[in-house]
Structures are given as C-alpha cells and as structure tokens.
Short mmCIF file of C-alpha atoms in Angstrom, two decimals:
data_model
loop_
_atom_site.label_atom_id
_atom_site.label_comp_id
_atom_site.label_asym_id
_atom_site.label_seq_id
_atom_site.Cartn_x
_atom_site.Cartn_y
_atom_site.Cartn_z
CA MET A 567 58.40 205.64 -14.91
CA THR A 568 58.73 202.07 -16.12
CA SER A 569 56.86 200.25 -19.14
CA LEU A 570 55.66 196.88 -20.35
CA PHE A 571 59.05 196.15 -21.73
CA HIS A 572 61.17 196.91 -18.46
CA PRO A 573 59.10 195.10 -15.85
CA ALA A 574 62.33 194.00 -13.73
CA SER A 575 61.69 197.18 -11.45
CA TRP A 576 58.27 196.35 -10.59
CA ILE A 577 57.79 192.96 -8.79
CA HIS A 578 54.50 193.16 -7.23
CA LEU A 579 52.71 194.86 -9.94
CA ASP A 580 53.43 192.31 -12.67
CA TRP A 581 52.11 189.61 -10.27
CA VAL A 582 48.84 191.54 -9.69
CA LEU A 583 48.44 191.95 -13.57
CA LEU A 584 49.32 188.00 -13.98
CA VAL A 585 45.95 187.46 -11.62
CA VAL A 586 43.81 189.99 -13.79
CA VAL A 587 45.05 187.98 -17.09
CA ALA A 588 44.42 184.59 -15.45
CA TRP A 589 40.95 185.82 -14.37
CA LEU A 590 40.06 187.09 -17.99
CA LEU A 591 41.02 183.66 -19.11
CA ILE A 592 39.17 181.76 -16.82
CA GLY A 593 36.11 183.86 -17.68
CA LEU A 594 36.69 183.11 -21.44
CA SER A 595 36.91 179.47 -20.67
CA GLY A 596 33.48 179.70 -19.10
CA ILE A 597 32.25 180.99 -22.66
CA VAL A 598 33.65 177.80 -24.29
CA ALA A 599 31.99 175.52 -21.53
CA LEU A 600 28.78 177.86 -21.82
CA ARG A 601 26.50 175.21 -20.32
CA ARG A 602 28.58 172.69 -19.13
CA PHE A 603 27.58 173.22 -15.37
CA ARG A 604 30.02 170.94 -13.68
CA LEU A 605 32.94 172.05 -15.35
CA VAL A 606 32.31 175.76 -14.48
CA ALA A 607 31.16 174.70 -10.72
CA ILE A 608 34.12 172.38 -9.79
CA VAL A 609 36.91 173.81 -12.05
CA LEU A 610 36.63 177.41 -13.17
CA PHE A 611 35.22 179.09 -9.93
CA PRO A 612 37.58 177.35 -7.51
CA LEU A 613 40.55 178.07 -9.98
CA GLY A 614 39.59 181.71 -9.55
CA ALA A 615 39.70 181.22 -5.94
CA VAL A 616 43.23 180.22 -5.90
CA PHE A 617 44.32 183.30 -8.03
CA SER A 618 42.59 185.15 -5.45
CA LEU A 619 44.87 183.91 -2.87
CA VAL A 620 47.59 184.81 -4.89
CA LEU A 621 46.24 188.27 -5.22
CA LEU A 622 46.08 188.60 -1.35
CA ALA A 623 49.75 187.08 -0.85
CA VAL A 624 51.03 189.81 -3.21
CA ALA A 625 49.25 192.49 -1.88
CA LEU A 626 50.16 191.63 1.75
CA SER A 627 53.79 191.76 0.53
CA ALA A 628 53.42 195.42 -1.31
CA VAL A 629 51.31 197.31 1.38
CA PHE A 630 54.74 198.37 2.87
CA ALA A 631 56.78 198.52 -0.30
CA GLY A 632 57.23 201.63 -2.42
CA PRO A 633 55.04 202.77 -5.09
CA GLU A 634 55.45 201.06 -8.35
CA THR A 635 54.50 202.42 -11.76
CA ALA A 636 54.20 201.05 -15.26
CA ILE A 637 52.68 202.23 -18.78
CA LEU A 638 50.97 199.53 -20.74
CA PRO A 639 50.58 200.05 -24.46
CA LEU A 640 46.79 199.31 -24.55
CA GLY A 641 43.93 201.93 -25.07
CA LEU A 642 43.92 204.32 -27.90
CA PRO A 643 46.82 206.02 -29.37
CA GLN A 644 48.68 208.34 -27.14
CA LEU A 645 46.48 207.26 -24.44
CA PRO A 646 48.26 204.52 -22.83
CA PHE A 647 47.23 202.71 -19.54
CA HIS A 648 49.21 204.22 -16.55
CA LEU A 649 49.27 201.84 -13.57
CA ARG A 650 50.44 202.63 -10.02
CA LEU A 651 50.69 200.32 -7.18
CA ASP A 652 51.08 202.15 -3.98
CA SER A 653 50.12 201.33 -0.11
CA LEU A 654 46.47 202.59 -0.64
CA SER A 655 45.79 200.45 -3.56
CA ALA A 656 47.60 197.45 -2.18
CA TYR A 657 45.26 197.68 1.08
CA PHE A 658 42.43 197.35 -1.06
CA LEU A 659 44.09 194.78 -3.07
CA ILE A 660 44.25 192.87 0.03
CA LEU A 661 40.37 193.32 0.69
CA ILE A 662 39.49 191.95 -2.98
CA GLY A 663 41.68 189.11 -2.77
CA GLY A 664 40.52 187.92 0.63
CA VAL A 665 36.85 188.48 0.03
CA SER A 666 36.69 187.07 -3.42
CA ALA A 667 38.49 183.84 -2.69
CA GLY A 668 35.92 183.12 0.11
CA VAL A 669 32.93 183.95 -2.40
CA SER A 670 34.46 182.39 -5.40
CA ALA A 671 34.85 179.08 -3.22
CA PHE A 672 31.36 179.64 -2.02
CA ALA A 673 29.92 180.25 -5.94
CA ALA A 674 31.28 177.17 -6.86
CA GLY A 675 28.75 174.87 -4.76
CA TYR A 676 25.88 177.67 -5.06
CA PHE A 677 24.55 177.52 -8.49
CA ARG A 678 22.09 175.01 -9.82
CA GLN A 679 21.43 174.15 -13.49
CA GLY A 680 18.57 175.96 -15.41
CA GLU A 681 18.58 179.18 -13.19
CA GLY A 682 18.36 182.13 -15.75
CA THR A 683 22.02 183.09 -17.42
CA PRO A 684 24.03 180.03 -18.56
CA PRO A 685 26.80 179.27 -16.00
CA GLY A 686 29.61 179.79 -18.46
CA LEU A 687 28.38 183.46 -19.04
CA ILE A 688 28.10 184.00 -15.23
CA CYS A 689 31.56 182.84 -14.90
CA LEU A 690 32.92 185.29 -17.68
CA GLU A 691 30.88 187.98 -16.10
CA TYR A 692 31.99 187.31 -12.45
CA HIS A 693 35.68 187.33 -13.39
CA LEU A 694 35.54 190.17 -15.66
CA PHE A 695 34.06 192.12 -12.52
CA LEU A 696 36.80 191.05 -10.41
CA ALA A 697 39.61 192.09 -13.01
CA SER A 698 37.80 195.44 -13.51
CA ILE A 699 37.71 196.16 -9.94
CA VAL A 700 41.42 195.30 -9.52
CA MET A 701 42.38 197.67 -12.48
CA VAL A 702 40.15 200.44 -10.80
CA VAL A 703 42.65 200.08 -7.83
CA LEU A 704 45.36 200.11 -10.01
CA ALA A 705 44.74 202.90 -12.70
CA ASP A 706 46.80 205.98 -12.62
CA ASP A 707 45.18 208.38 -15.03
CA ALA A 708 41.64 208.92 -15.49
CA TYR A 709 41.31 207.25 -18.85
CA VAL A 710 42.07 203.66 -17.66
CA PHE A 711 40.03 204.60 -14.39
CA MET A 712 36.82 205.55 -16.16
CA VAL A 713 37.27 202.66 -18.61
CA MET A 714 37.42 200.03 -15.89
CA TRP A 715 35.09 201.97 -13.85
CA GLU A 716 32.52 201.35 -16.49
CA THR A 717 33.30 197.90 -17.13
CA MET A 718 32.80 197.11 -13.44
CA ALA A 719 29.62 198.97 -13.66
CA LEU A 720 28.31 196.78 -16.83
CA SER A 721 29.64 193.61 -15.50
CA SER A 722 27.91 193.87 -12.32
CA PHE A 723 24.87 195.09 -13.92
CA PHE A 724 24.84 191.64 -15.63
CA LEU A 725 25.43 189.88 -12.79
CA VAL A 726 22.34 191.54 -11.07
CA LEU A 727 20.43 190.36 -14.09
CA ALA A 728 21.28 186.71 -13.65
CA ASN A 729 17.76 185.95 -13.22
CA HIS A 730 16.50 188.06 -15.61
CA ARG A 731 13.26 186.02 -16.18
CA ILE A 732 11.71 187.83 -13.20
CA PRO A 733 10.46 191.49 -13.76
CA GLU A 734 11.31 192.64 -10.30
CA ILE A 735 15.03 191.67 -11.07
CA ARG A 736 15.13 193.53 -14.34
CA ASN A 737 13.58 196.70 -12.69
CA ALA A 738 16.12 196.77 -9.87
CA GLY A 739 19.18 196.15 -12.83
CA TYR A 740 17.80 199.09 -14.44
CA ILE A 741 17.53 201.39 -11.44
CA TYR A 742 21.23 200.31 -10.33
CA MET A 743 22.42 201.26 -14.01
CA LEU A 744 20.85 204.49 -14.03
CA VAL A 745 22.46 205.50 -10.78
CA ALA A 746 25.68 204.09 -11.63
CA HIS A 747 25.96 206.53 -14.85
CA ILE A 748 24.76 209.33 -13.07
CA GLY A 749 27.90 208.82 -10.50
CA ALA A 750 29.88 208.28 -13.47
CA LEU A 751 29.15 211.77 -14.79
CA GLY A 752 30.24 213.23 -11.53
CA ILE A 753 33.49 211.40 -11.62
CA LEU A 754 34.31 212.23 -15.02
CA LEU A 755 33.79 216.10 -13.99
CA CYS A 756 35.88 215.81 -11.14
CA PHE A 757 38.68 214.63 -13.28
CA GLY A 758 38.12 217.40 -15.79
CA LEU A 759 38.59 219.78 -12.66
CA LEU A 760 41.58 218.09 -11.28
CA GLN A 761 43.62 218.20 -14.45
CA ALA A 762 43.42 222.02 -14.41
CA ASN A 763 43.20 222.66 -18.01
CA THR A 764 46.75 221.11 -18.85
CA GLY A 765 45.27 218.41 -20.98
CA ASP A 766 47.08 215.79 -19.18
CA TYR A 767 44.75 213.27 -17.47
CA THR A 768 47.38 211.16 -15.51
CA PHE A 769 47.12 211.48 -11.77
CA ALA A 770 50.83 212.26 -11.56
CA ASN A 771 49.80 215.68 -13.34
CA MET A 772 46.62 216.07 -11.05
CA ARG A 773 48.85 215.73 -7.91
CA VAL A 774 50.93 218.66 -8.92
CA GLN A 775 48.32 221.01 -9.68
CA HIS A 776 47.10 223.47 -6.91
CA LEU A 777 43.54 224.69 -7.58
CA THR A 778 42.01 227.48 -6.06
CA PRO A 779 39.86 227.02 -3.12
CA PHE A 780 36.58 227.32 -5.17
CA TRP A 781 37.61 224.69 -7.95
CA GLY A 782 39.32 222.31 -5.42
CA SER A 783 35.93 222.33 -3.42
CA LEU A 784 33.75 221.47 -6.32
CA ALA A 785 36.10 218.83 -7.58
CA PHE A 786 35.75 217.45 -4.07
CA VAL A 787 31.90 217.90 -4.06
CA LEU A 788 31.84 216.02 -7.75
CA ALA A 789 34.14 213.27 -6.30
CA VAL A 790 31.75 212.71 -3.38
CA PHE A 791 28.53 212.93 -5.51
CA GLY A 792 29.82 210.56 -8.21
CA PHE A 793 31.58 207.99 -5.68
CA GLY A 794 28.97 208.30 -3.35
CA ALA A 795 26.21 207.31 -5.75
CA LYS A 796 28.12 204.18 -6.35
CA ALA A 797 28.75 203.63 -2.28
CA GLY A 798 25.02 203.91 -1.57
CA LEU A 799 25.36 207.60 0.19
CA LEU A 800 22.06 209.21 0.57
CA PRO A 801 20.45 210.32 -1.36
CA LEU A 802 21.75 207.98 -4.04
CA HIS A 803 21.20 205.28 -2.17
CA VAL A 804 18.28 204.03 -3.81
CA TRP A 805 19.67 201.28 -6.22
CA LEU A 806 21.21 199.29 -3.14
CA PRO A 807 18.15 197.87 -1.48
CA GLU A 808 16.93 196.98 -4.68
CA ALA A 809 19.95 195.40 -6.31
CA HIS A 810 21.37 193.39 -3.58
CA PRO A 811 18.17 191.43 -2.99
CA ALA A 812 17.97 190.69 -6.72
CA ALA A 813 21.47 189.37 -7.38
CA PRO A 814 22.52 185.94 -6.44
CA SER A 815 24.08 185.73 -3.15
CA PRO A 816 27.66 185.49 -4.19
CA PHE A 817 27.13 188.50 -6.26
CA SER A 818 25.45 190.56 -3.54
CA ALA A 819 28.55 189.35 -1.40
CA LEU A 820 30.99 190.83 -3.68
CA MET A 821 28.77 193.99 -4.42
CA SER A 822 28.10 194.78 -0.78
CA GLY A 823 31.77 193.29 0.41
CA VAL A 824 33.93 194.74 -2.09
CA MET A 825 32.42 197.28 -4.90
CA LEU A 826 31.08 199.50 -2.25
CA LYS A 827 34.71 199.99 -0.78
CA ILE A 828 36.09 200.52 -3.91
CA ALA A 829 33.62 203.61 -4.45
CA LEU A 830 35.05 204.84 -0.99
CA TYR A 831 38.54 204.10 -2.48
CA GLY A 832 37.83 206.66 -5.14
CA ILE A 833 37.10 209.32 -2.32
CA LEU A 834 40.14 208.70 -0.48
CA ARG A 835 42.22 208.60 -3.60
CA VAL A 836 40.68 212.16 -4.73
CA ALA A 837 40.55 213.94 -1.43
CA PHE A 838 43.80 212.52 0.40
CA ASP A 839 45.92 212.03 -2.91
CA LEU A 840 44.81 214.14 -5.91
CA LEU A 841 43.57 217.23 -4.21
CA GLN A 842 46.22 219.79 -2.07
CA GLU A 843 45.29 221.44 1.42
CA PRO A 844 41.89 220.09 2.32
CA ILE A 845 39.50 222.58 3.60
CA TRP A 846 37.97 222.25 7.05
CA TRP A 847 34.18 222.16 5.60
CA TRP A 848 35.09 218.95 3.36
CA GLY A 849 35.20 216.87 6.27
CA VAL A 850 32.20 218.30 7.78
CA LEU A 851 30.32 217.72 4.63
CA LEU A 852 31.53 214.03 4.46
CA MET A 853 30.84 213.62 7.98
CA GLY A 854 27.34 214.86 7.94
CA LEU A 855 26.46 212.75 4.64
CA GLY A 856 28.09 209.77 6.34
CA LEU A 857 26.25 210.36 9.78
CA VAL A 858 23.07 210.75 8.09
CA THR A 859 22.95 207.84 5.93
CA ALA A 860 24.11 205.76 8.83
CA LEU A 861 21.38 206.71 10.71
CA PHE A 862 18.97 206.16 7.74
CA GLY A 863 20.51 202.57 7.19
CA VAL A 864 20.03 201.43 10.83
CA VAL A 865 16.51 202.58 11.03
CA PHE A 866 15.10 201.11 7.74
CA SER A 867 17.30 197.65 8.47
CA THR A 868 15.20 197.33 11.60
CA VAL A 869 11.87 196.93 10.04
CA GLN A 870 12.84 194.55 6.87
CA VAL A 871 11.37 190.92 7.09
CA GLU A 872 13.58 189.98 4.02
CA MET A 873 17.12 189.16 4.70
CA LYS A 874 18.97 190.30 1.97
CA ARG A 875 17.01 193.65 1.85
CA LEU A 876 17.80 193.79 5.43
CA LEU A 877 21.76 192.98 4.92
CA ALA A 878 21.65 195.94 2.03
CA TYR A 879 20.34 198.47 4.53
CA SER A 880 22.82 197.27 7.07
CA SER A 881 25.57 197.70 4.36
CA ILE A 882 24.27 201.37 3.86
CA GLU A 883 24.50 202.14 7.75
CA ASN A 884 28.09 200.83 7.64
CA ILE A 885 29.01 203.00 4.44
CA GLY A 886 27.92 205.73 6.32
CA LEU A 887 29.78 205.11 9.33
CA MET A 888 32.92 204.59 7.30
CA CYS A 889 32.30 208.05 5.31
CA ALA A 890 32.02 209.69 8.74
CA GLY A 891 35.66 208.36 9.78
CA MET A 892 37.03 209.61 6.55
CA GLY A 893 35.19 212.94 7.33
CA LEU A 894 36.76 213.53 10.41
CA SER A 895 39.99 212.48 9.19
CA LEU A 896 39.84 215.25 6.42
CA LEU A 897 38.69 217.88 9.00
CA PHE A 898 41.61 217.08 11.33
CA LEU A 899 44.11 217.30 8.46
CA ALA A 900 42.73 220.57 7.44
CA TYR A 901 43.69 221.86 10.92
CA ASP A 902 47.40 219.97 10.46
CA MET A 903 46.35 217.66 13.50
CA LYS A 904 48.10 214.66 11.33
CA ALA A 905 48.27 212.26 14.60
CA LEU A 906 44.36 212.31 14.73
CA SER A 907 43.75 212.30 11.26
CA ALA A 908 45.88 209.02 10.90
CA LEU A 909 43.95 207.58 13.81
CA ALA A 910 40.64 208.56 12.20
CA LEU A 911 41.64 207.25 8.95
CA THR A 912 42.86 204.08 10.31
CA ALA A 913 39.71 203.13 12.10
CA SER A 914 37.86 204.00 8.71
CA LEU A 915 40.07 201.65 6.93
CA TYR A 916 39.77 198.90 9.47
CA HIS A 917 35.87 199.32 9.04
CA MET A 918 36.38 198.84 5.63
CA LEU A 919 38.35 195.62 5.99
CA ALA A 920 35.95 194.37 8.67
CA HIS A 921 32.67 195.06 7.00
CA ALA A 922 34.17 193.42 3.55
CA PHE A 923 34.46 190.11 5.38
CA PHE A 924 31.65 189.97 7.83
CA LYS A 925 28.96 191.39 5.56
CA SER A 926 30.23 188.90 2.56
CA LEU A 927 30.01 186.01 4.92
CA LEU A 928 26.50 187.07 5.91
CA PHE A 929 25.32 187.28 2.34
CA CYS A 930 26.62 183.67 1.63
CA SER A 931 25.12 182.52 4.86
CA THR A 932 21.98 183.97 3.65
CA GLY A 933 22.32 182.24 0.14
CA ALA A 934 22.66 178.96 1.77
CA VAL A 935 19.59 179.44 3.83
CA MET A 936 17.51 180.63 0.79
#
C-alpha cells in the first residue's frame, strides 16, 4: 500500500489523478469566465479534450500492468480515500478517455449564447462530472465510491437541467434524481453487507470476506438493483427516456456512452471481484433481466418519432444485451467453466466499448441535426 507521500511506485495512478485535477481546474476556470462564451467554447472545452486524450493514453498503458494502490489524506478523519487502478478500472478509463475526448471537442462548437445555464457553469458541471466518473472507477473503498457516485449523480442532474426554463426538462431532471437516489440506497446497503460487520469498508477487506449464500445473494441482488437503476434496467428504466432527450446532446452522449457503463462497472466489480463463489442463479437472474430489458428497449425504440428518445430506448436495449452477457459469464463461472466465462465476459466488455463510441457519435450527430 502506498500513500500520497510515496508516489514513486504508482506511475499510472498519479497521471490519472493529474487528469482529474486538471479537469477540476478547467471547471473552476469556467466559473471565472462565467459568461465569456468564446473563452469557454474555444479554450476550456478543447483543453478538457486534450486531457481526455492523456487519460486514454495512460489507461492503454495501464490495462495490462499490475494493480496500483494509493491512500489520499482526503475526506473525513480516519476515512481517507483508498484508490486502486487495476485492469478492470483501466479498461473503463479507456472508455471514459476516448469518448470524452470526442464529446468535449463536439461540445466546443455546440453551445450557443443565451441558452439556459451560463456557459461557464456548464463547463464546471461538465468537467466535475468527468472527474467524478474517473474517481468512481478508481475507488477502493465504499466511502470514496459513494461520495463520487453522488457527485456524479448531482453533476449530471444539473447537466440535464441545462435548459431549465422548460417545464418538461425540469420534470425529467427530477425523475432522474429520484431514481438515482433510490439506486444509491441499494448500493449503500450492498456495501453494508459486503463488509460483513467488520466495520472496515475498504474493498480489500470485502474481498477476503466469505459471506453465507443467503447474505451473498442478498448483496448481489442489492447491487443489481442499485446499479441497475443507473444503468436503465427494467423496471427502473423510467428516467432514461426522459433525461436523455432533455439534456443537451453532448451531455446525452456522455450519459448514454459513459455513465450507463459505469453502472455496469459497479455490477462487475461486486459480482466478479468483491463477492466470492458465485451461485448459478445469479447469472440466470442477470440474464433474465438483461433479455427482458433488451426486448423492451428494441420494441419501444421502433415506434419513436423523436430522434433522441429513439436513441435512449436503443441504449436500454444495448444495456440489456450487455447484462445478458455478464449473466452468462457468471453462470459459466459458477460451474467452473472459466474459458467460456471469460469468452462471455469479453463479448460483454467489447459491446460496452463499442456502444460507448457509436452511441455517443449518434447523439452528437443528432445534436448537429437538431
């Protein structure tokens, strides 16, 4: 275990943290230039895209490297931030860096003066959203995970409300926030079970706990419920067709292309890393929910006439297919069929990366048309 004061042994992690700090500084610069539209559009958003490319390069280098850990003296007394960069988190950092680079470049030319929220405030919310997503992926204890998860939810809520003068957009934002907090309760209860009454909420402690089948299953169900609410799994999908059309297109692209995958990352982290000895019906449950969600999404997407709502239902369909692949991987793993489990998980991870790029591109294209 390393600390902030001994950074020599964590090469990739400090570069990722540098990108996070840079994004926060760019966001704060937006407050200084609150209504200076050209400065925000021509300088700050493109600068954010540059740091996204830095994140992409670092993540590509880290994906096959060993785990790197750190303890940052932040947060509350006796509750520092435990961070960990491993292959799973590096893979999702590739997704975040690649997609956000393109979306940030698109956002630089998207916004117009006089539209809802001041451009400098949008810049702050946007880069705070990116920084919180990266920190969610790096989190190695329940405390920092939940702090960053809620930061991600709040910043994305304000991004959805960018054109807050329209009543329908305000209603969409409120529905999104309600479902987000219901899901957060499920995640919090899941972490409470995973620490097994030890009082230690670090993921390292959760990995060595061996829960009984009942408590392990309850933790898994809570994880699927909590993260599934953010991912758009049925029946907690109701926010997604409302929030995606309400948000400006660059934010819709990030929410669909990146944020939904971070919810799936949470399921992967709990099911494949923190929980021991998966049970066969966990995979069946996840497959069933995924297939029902996919069928629902594809049926409803075929009858939509509004472009962004169609893409939102398409995202629900694709999230369902990814969950079905994850469920199949869990089922194979429960029967110790590791090669088939790895194949199913690889297919699901590839689908996440592909969907992140093509759905973000579709939302940006839709924004250009609109």
